[in-house]
Coordinates of C-alpha atoms in Angstrom, one line a residue:
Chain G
X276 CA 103.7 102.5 109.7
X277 CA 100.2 103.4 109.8
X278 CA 99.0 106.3 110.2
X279 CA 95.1 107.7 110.7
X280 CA 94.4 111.1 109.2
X281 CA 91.5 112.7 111.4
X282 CA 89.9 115.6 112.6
X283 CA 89.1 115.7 116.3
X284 CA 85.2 116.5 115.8
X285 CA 84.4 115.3 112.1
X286 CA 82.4 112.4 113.1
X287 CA 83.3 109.9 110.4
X288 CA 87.4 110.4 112.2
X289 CA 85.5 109.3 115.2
X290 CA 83.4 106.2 113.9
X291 CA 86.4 104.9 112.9
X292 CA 88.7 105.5 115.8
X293 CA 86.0 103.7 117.6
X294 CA 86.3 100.9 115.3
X295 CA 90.1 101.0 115.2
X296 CA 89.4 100.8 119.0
X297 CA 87.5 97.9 119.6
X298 CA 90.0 95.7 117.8
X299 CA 93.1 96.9 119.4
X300 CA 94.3 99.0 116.6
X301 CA 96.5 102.0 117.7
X302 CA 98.0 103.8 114.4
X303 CA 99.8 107.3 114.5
X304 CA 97.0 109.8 114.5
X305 CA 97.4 113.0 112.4
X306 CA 95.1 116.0 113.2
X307 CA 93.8 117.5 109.6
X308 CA 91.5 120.3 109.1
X309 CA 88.8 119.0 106.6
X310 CA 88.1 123.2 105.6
X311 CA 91.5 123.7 104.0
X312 CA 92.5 122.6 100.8
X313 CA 96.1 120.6 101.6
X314 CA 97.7 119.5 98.2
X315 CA 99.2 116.6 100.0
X316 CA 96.3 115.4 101.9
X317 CA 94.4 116.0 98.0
X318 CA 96.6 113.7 96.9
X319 CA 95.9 111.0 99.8
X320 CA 92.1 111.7 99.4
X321 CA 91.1 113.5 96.3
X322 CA 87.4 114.4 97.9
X323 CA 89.5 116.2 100.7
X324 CA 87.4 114.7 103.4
X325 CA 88.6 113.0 106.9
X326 CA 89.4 110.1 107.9
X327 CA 91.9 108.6 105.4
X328 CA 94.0 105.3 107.0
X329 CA 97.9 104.8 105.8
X330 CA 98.8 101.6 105.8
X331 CA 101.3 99.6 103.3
X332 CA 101.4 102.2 100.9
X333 CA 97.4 102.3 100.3
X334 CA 95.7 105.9 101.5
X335 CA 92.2 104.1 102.4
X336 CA 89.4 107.4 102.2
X337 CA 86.3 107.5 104.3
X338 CA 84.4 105.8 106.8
X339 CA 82.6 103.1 105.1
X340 CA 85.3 102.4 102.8
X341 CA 87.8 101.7 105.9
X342 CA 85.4 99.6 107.7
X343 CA 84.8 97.3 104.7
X344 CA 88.8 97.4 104.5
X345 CA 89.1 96.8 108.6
X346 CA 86.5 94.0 108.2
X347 CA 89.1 92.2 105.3
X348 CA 92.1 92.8 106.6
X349 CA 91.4 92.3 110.7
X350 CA 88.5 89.5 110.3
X351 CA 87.7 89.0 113.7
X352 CA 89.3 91.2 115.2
X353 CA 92.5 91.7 117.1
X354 CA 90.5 90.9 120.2
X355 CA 88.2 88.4 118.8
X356 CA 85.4 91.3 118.1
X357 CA 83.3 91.1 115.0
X358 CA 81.8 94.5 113.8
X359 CA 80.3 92.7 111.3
X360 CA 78.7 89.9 111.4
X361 CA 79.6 86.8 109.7
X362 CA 76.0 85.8 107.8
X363 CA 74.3 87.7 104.9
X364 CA 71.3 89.3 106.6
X365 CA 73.4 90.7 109.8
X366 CA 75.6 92.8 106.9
X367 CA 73.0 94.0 105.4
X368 CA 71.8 95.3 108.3
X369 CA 75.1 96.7 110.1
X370 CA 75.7 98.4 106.4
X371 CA 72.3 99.9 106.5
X372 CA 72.4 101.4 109.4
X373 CA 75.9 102.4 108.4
X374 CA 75.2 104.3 105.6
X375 CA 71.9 106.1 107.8
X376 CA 73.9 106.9 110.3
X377 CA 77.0 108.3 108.6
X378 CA 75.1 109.2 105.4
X379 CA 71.7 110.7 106.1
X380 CA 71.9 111.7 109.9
X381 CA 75.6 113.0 108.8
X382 CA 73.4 115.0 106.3
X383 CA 70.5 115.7 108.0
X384 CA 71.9 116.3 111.7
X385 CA 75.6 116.7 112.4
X386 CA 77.2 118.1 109.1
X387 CA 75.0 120.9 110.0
X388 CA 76.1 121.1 113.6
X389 CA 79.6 120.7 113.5
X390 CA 80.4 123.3 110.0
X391 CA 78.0 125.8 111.7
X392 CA 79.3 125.6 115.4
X393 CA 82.5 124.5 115.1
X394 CA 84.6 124.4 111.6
X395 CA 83.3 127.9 110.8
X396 CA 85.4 128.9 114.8
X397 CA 88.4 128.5 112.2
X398 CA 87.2 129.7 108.7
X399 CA 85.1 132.5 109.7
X400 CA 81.8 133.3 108.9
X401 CA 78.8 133.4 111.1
X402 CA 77.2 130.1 111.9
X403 CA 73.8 129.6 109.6
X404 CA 71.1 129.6 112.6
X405 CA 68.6 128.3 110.1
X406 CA 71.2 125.5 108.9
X407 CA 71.3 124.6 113.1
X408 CA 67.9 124.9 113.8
X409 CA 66.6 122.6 110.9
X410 CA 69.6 119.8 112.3
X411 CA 68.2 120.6 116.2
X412 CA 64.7 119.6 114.0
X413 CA 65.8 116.2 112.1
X414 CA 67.7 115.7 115.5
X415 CA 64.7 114.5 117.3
X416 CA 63.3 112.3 114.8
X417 CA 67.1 110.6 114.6
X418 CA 67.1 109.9 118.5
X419 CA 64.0 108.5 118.0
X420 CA 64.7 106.1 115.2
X421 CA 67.6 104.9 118.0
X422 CA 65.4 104.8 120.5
X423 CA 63.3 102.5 118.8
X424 CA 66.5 100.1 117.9
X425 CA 68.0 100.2 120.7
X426 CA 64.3 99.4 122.6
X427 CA 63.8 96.3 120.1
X428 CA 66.9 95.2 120.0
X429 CA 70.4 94.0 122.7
X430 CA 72.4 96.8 120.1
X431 CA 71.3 99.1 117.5
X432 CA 71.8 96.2 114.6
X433 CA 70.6 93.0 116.4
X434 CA 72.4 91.0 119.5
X435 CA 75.9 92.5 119.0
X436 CA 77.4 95.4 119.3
X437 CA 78.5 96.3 115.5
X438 CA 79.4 99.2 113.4
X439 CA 76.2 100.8 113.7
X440 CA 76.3 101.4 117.3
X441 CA 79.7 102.9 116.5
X442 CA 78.6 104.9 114.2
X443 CA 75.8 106.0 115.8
X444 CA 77.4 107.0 118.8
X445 CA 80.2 108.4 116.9
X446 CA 77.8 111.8 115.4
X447 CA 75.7 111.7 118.6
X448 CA 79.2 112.5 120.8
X449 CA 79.6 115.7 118.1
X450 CA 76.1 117.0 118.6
X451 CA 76.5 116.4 122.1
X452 CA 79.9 118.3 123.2
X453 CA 77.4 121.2 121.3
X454 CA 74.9 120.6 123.7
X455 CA 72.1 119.3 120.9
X456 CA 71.1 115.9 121.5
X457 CA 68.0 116.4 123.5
X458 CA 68.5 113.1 126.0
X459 CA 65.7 113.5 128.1
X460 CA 63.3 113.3 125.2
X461 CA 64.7 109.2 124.8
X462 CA 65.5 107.3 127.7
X463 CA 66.1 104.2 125.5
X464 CA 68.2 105.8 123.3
X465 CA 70.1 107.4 126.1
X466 CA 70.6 104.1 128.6
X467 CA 72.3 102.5 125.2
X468 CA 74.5 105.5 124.9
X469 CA 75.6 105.3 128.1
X470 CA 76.7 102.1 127.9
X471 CA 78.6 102.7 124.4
X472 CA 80.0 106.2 125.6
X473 CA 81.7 103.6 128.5
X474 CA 83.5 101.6 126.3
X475 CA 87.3 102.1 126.6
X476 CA 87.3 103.3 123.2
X477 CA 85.1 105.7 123.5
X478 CA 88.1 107.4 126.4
X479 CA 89.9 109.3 124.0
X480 CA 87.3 111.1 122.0
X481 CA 85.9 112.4 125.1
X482 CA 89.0 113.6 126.6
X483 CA 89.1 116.1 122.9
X484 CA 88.3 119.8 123.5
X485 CA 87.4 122.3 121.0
X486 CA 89.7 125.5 122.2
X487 CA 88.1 128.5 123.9
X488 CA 84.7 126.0 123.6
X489 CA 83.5 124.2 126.7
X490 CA 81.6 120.9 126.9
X491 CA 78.6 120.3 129.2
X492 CA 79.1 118.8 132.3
X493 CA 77.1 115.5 131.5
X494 CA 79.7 115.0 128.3
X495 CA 82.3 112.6 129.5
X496 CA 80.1 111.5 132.6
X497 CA 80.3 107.9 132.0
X498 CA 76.7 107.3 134.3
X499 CA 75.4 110.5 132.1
Chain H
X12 CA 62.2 85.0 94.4
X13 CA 64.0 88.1 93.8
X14 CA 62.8 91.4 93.6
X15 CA 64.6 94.7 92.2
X16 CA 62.4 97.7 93.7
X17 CA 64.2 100.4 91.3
X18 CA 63.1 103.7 89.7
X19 CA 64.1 104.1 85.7
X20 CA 65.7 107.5 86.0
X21 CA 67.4 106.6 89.7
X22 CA 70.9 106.5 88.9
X23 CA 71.8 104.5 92.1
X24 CA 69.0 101.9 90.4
X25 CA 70.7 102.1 87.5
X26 CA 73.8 101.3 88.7
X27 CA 72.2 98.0 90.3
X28 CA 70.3 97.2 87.0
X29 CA 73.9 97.4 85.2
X30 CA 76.0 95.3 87.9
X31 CA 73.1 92.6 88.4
X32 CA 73.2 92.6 83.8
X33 CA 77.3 91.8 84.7
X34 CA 76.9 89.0 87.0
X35 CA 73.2 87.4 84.7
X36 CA 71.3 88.1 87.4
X37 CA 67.8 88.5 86.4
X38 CA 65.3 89.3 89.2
X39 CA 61.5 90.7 88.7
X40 CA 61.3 94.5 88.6
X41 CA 59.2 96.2 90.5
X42 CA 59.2 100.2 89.6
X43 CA 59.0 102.8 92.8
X44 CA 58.2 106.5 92.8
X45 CA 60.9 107.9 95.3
X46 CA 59.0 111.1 95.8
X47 CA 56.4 109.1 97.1
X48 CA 56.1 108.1 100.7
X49 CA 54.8 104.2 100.5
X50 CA 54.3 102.6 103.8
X51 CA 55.0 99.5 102.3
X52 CA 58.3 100.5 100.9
X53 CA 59.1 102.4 103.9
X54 CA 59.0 98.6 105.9
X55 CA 61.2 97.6 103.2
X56 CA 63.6 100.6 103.3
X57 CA 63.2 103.0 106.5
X58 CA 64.8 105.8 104.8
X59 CA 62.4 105.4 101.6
X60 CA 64.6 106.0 98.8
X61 CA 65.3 103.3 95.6
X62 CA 67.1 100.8 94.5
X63 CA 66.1 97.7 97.4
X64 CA 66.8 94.0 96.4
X65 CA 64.7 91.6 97.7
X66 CA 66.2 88.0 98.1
X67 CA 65.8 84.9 100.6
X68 CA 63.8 87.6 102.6
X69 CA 66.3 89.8 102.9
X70 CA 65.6 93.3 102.1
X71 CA 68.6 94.8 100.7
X72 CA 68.2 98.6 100.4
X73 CA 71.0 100.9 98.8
X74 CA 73.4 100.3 96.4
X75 CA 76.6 100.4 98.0
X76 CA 75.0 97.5 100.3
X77 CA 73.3 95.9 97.3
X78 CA 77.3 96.2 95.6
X79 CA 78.7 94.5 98.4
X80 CA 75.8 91.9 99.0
X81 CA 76.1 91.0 95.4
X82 CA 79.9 90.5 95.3
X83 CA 79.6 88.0 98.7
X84 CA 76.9 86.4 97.2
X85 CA 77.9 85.7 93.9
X86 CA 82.0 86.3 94.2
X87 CA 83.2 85.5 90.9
X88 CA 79.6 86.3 89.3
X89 CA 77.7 83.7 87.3
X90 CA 79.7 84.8 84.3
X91 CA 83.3 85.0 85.8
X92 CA 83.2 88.4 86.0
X93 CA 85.0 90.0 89.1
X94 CA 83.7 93.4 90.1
X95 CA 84.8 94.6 92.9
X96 CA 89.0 92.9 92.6
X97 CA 90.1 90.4 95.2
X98 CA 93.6 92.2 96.2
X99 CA 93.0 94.3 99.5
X100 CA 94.3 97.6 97.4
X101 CA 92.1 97.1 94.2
X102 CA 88.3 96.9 96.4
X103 CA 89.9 100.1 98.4
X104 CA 89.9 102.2 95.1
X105 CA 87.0 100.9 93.4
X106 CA 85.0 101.7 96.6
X107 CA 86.5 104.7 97.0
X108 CA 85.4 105.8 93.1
X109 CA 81.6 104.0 94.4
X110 CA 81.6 106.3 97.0
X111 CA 83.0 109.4 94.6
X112 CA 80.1 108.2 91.8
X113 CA 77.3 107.4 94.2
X114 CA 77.6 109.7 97.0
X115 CA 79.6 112.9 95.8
X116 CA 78.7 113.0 91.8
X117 CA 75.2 112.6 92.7
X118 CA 75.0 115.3 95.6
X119 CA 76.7 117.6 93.4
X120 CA 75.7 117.1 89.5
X121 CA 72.7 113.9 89.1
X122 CA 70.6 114.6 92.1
X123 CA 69.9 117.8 91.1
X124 CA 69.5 117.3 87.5
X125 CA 66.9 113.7 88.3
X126 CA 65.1 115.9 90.7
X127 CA 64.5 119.1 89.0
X128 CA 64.3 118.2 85.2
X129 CA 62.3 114.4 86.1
X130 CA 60.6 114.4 89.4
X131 CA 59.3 117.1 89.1
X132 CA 57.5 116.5 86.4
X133 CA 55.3 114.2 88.4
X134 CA 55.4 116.1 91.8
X135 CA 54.8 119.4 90.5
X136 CA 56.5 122.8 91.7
X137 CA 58.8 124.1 88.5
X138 CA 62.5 123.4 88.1
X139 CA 64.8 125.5 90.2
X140 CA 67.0 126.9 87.5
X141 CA 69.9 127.5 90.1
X142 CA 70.2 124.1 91.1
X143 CA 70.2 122.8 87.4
X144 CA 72.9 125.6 87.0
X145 CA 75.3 124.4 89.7
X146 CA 74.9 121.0 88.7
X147 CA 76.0 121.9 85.3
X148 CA 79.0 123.6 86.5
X149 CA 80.0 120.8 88.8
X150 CA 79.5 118.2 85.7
X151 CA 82.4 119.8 83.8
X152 CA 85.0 119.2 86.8
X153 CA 83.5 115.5 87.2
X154 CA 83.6 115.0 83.2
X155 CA 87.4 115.8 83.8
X156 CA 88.1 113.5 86.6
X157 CA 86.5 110.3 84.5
X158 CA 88.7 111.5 81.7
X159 CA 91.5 111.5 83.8
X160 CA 90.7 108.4 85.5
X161 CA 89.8 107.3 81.7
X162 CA 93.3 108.7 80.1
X163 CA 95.7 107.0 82.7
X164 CA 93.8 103.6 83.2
X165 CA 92.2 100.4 81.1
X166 CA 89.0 101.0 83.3
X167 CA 88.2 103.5 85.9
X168 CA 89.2 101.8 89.0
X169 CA 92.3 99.4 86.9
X170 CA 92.6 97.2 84.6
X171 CA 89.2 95.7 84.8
X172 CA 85.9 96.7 84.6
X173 CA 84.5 97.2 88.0
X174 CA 81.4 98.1 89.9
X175 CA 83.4 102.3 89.6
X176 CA 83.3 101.8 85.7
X177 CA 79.2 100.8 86.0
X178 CA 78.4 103.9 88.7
X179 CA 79.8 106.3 86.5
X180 CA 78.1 105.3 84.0
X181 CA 74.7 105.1 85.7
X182 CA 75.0 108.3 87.0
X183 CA 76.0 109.9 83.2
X184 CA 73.6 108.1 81.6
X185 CA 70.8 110.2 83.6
X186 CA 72.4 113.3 82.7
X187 CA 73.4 112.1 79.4
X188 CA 69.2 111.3 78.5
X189 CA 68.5 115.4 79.8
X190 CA 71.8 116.6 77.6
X191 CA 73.5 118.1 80.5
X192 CA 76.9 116.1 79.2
X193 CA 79.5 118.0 77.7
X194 CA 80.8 115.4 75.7
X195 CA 82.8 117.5 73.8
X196 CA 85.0 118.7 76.5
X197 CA 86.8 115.9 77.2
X198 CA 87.2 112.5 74.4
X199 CA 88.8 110.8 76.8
X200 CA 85.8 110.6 79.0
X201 CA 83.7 110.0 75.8
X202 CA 85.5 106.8 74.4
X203 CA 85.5 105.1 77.8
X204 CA 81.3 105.8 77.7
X205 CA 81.0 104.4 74.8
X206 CA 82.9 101.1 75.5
X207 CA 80.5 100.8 78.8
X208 CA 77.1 101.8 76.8
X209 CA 78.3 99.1 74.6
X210 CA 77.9 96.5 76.9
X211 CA 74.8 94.1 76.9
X212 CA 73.9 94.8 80.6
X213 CA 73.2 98.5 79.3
X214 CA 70.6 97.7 76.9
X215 CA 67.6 97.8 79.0
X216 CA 68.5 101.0 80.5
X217 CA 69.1 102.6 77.5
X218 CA 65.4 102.0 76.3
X219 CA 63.5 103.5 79.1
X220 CA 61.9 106.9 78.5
X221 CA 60.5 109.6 80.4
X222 CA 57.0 109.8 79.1
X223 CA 57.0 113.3 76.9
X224 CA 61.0 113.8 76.7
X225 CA 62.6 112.8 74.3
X226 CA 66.4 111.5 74.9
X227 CA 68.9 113.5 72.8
X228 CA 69.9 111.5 69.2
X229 CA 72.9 110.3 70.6
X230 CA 71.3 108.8 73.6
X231 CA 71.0 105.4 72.4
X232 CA 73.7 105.3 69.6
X233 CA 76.6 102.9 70.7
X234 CA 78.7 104.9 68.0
X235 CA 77.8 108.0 69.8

């Protein structure tokens, strides 16, 4: 049995249950909260962080980690989809971009966002307005950065859709659901969105509500 | 030809210098000042930080992509050595301890010690003595886990040296050249060093200096 360990609005859960998606892979999902300290998910994941997949008895921690493993294990995909390319300088770049996305923008952008304005709803505390205002900052200089990609290129890491896109798209649905991705300031960057945010897989993270915490109406508009 | 853009004191580069040692591969260095902003190494790496492989015109920037380039490139390495394993659970934990080593270790004990007590002795602004105190802190809990990992294993990841065993390393030998390792605290932790530092792939790094610092007496001794 296999079994994803996730949090509805950590955006490494949701890069991979895009992934997990797009090649037809529908495990048990199990909702963890990243800001509490469960002994048995610290014995899944030492580092305590979401996602972690279950599968044959290995507990597989982490975005990038899973992807290499989903890459191994499922090739070309259930559904004949290849996230990563087959030849040396296409990985390179889909791991890249991979690690920008859920390393530095992570870092940079929606860590920020989503402890501030939504983890701290359940561990109290007041959100850090500085900590949100410097992410709203490195925000623009992100979409940007797609823009450019996604102006150069079919897909964010060449003439397929890959991880990157997933990933991408994965922290920009966080920031947006909190209203912070400023779309009209990118019109590449949001006409490639769009047509990511309408991928079947996409249907479930966009049907996920934070409680009392409303979403803005252009959020799960497919034609934005 | 191949190019290793690294810095000296850049754990990540480190860790490259040491894996590349494993496998005999011996490209041209070329050393980088991460503080600095190079438009020429930003078109090489975007995000502008070190270590970036250059092969076959590929720029390969990062060492988790450089890790993973290196083990499709050269699979069973030029000398035989294997290290990242081939079963699918053995690469899940050694790139899960990568990821620990590389991404959490450094953002919590090396980046902070590098930046404050190296770089900054070529960027200016003084040391900030709260940062160099949390990474302290942190180190001890780290220390414990490799002499955990150490205590209950032939290697870090298993029962063969692997890319987990080099990262660790890397990232202690930094820390190890500023004295900010308690190696007293834990001999478990300390005998598996020594076996690494032992190795001929750690040679080079273990000669590099910090022009004005001296390394501690132990630094270099292979008998600590």
């Amino acid at each position: 049995m296999a079994v994803l360990h996730h949090h509805s609005f950590c955006p490494h859960s949701r890069f991979v249950r895009l992934a997990m998606g797009e090649i037809g892979l529908e495990p048990q999902t199990a909702e963890r909260k990243p800001w509490e300290r469960d002994t048995d998910f610290l014995l899944l994941n030492p580092s305590g962080t979401t996602p972690v997949f279950e599968e044959n008895e290995i507990a597989i921690p982490g975005a990038s980690v899973i992807a290499e493993y989903l890459d191994e294990t499922r090739g070309l995909g259930v559904q004949g989809r290849r996230l990563l390319p087959a030849d040396p300088a296409g990985r390179v770049e889909v791991r890249r971009l991979l690690d920008w996305f859920n390393g530095k923008f992570y870092d940079e952008v929606t860590a920020h966002l989503v402890t501030e304005k939504i983890y701290k709803r359940f561990t109290g505390g007041s959100p850090d307005a500085g900590a949100i205002r410097a992410a709203r900052a490195n925000m623009r200089y992100h979409l940007r950065y797609i823009g450019y990609l996604a102006a150069t290129r079919d897909w964010l890491a060449g003439s397929e859709m890959t991880y990157a896109d997933l990933a991408a798209a994965a922290h920009l649905s966080c920031a947006d659901y909190l209203s912070d991705v400023p779309w009209e300031e990118d019109e590449m960057a949001k006409t490639w969105y769009a047509r990511v945010k309408s991928r079947p897989a996409f249907r479930t993270l966009l049907a996920d509500r934070v409680p009392g915490m409303m979403a803005p109406a252009h959020y799960a508009d497919l034609d934005f």
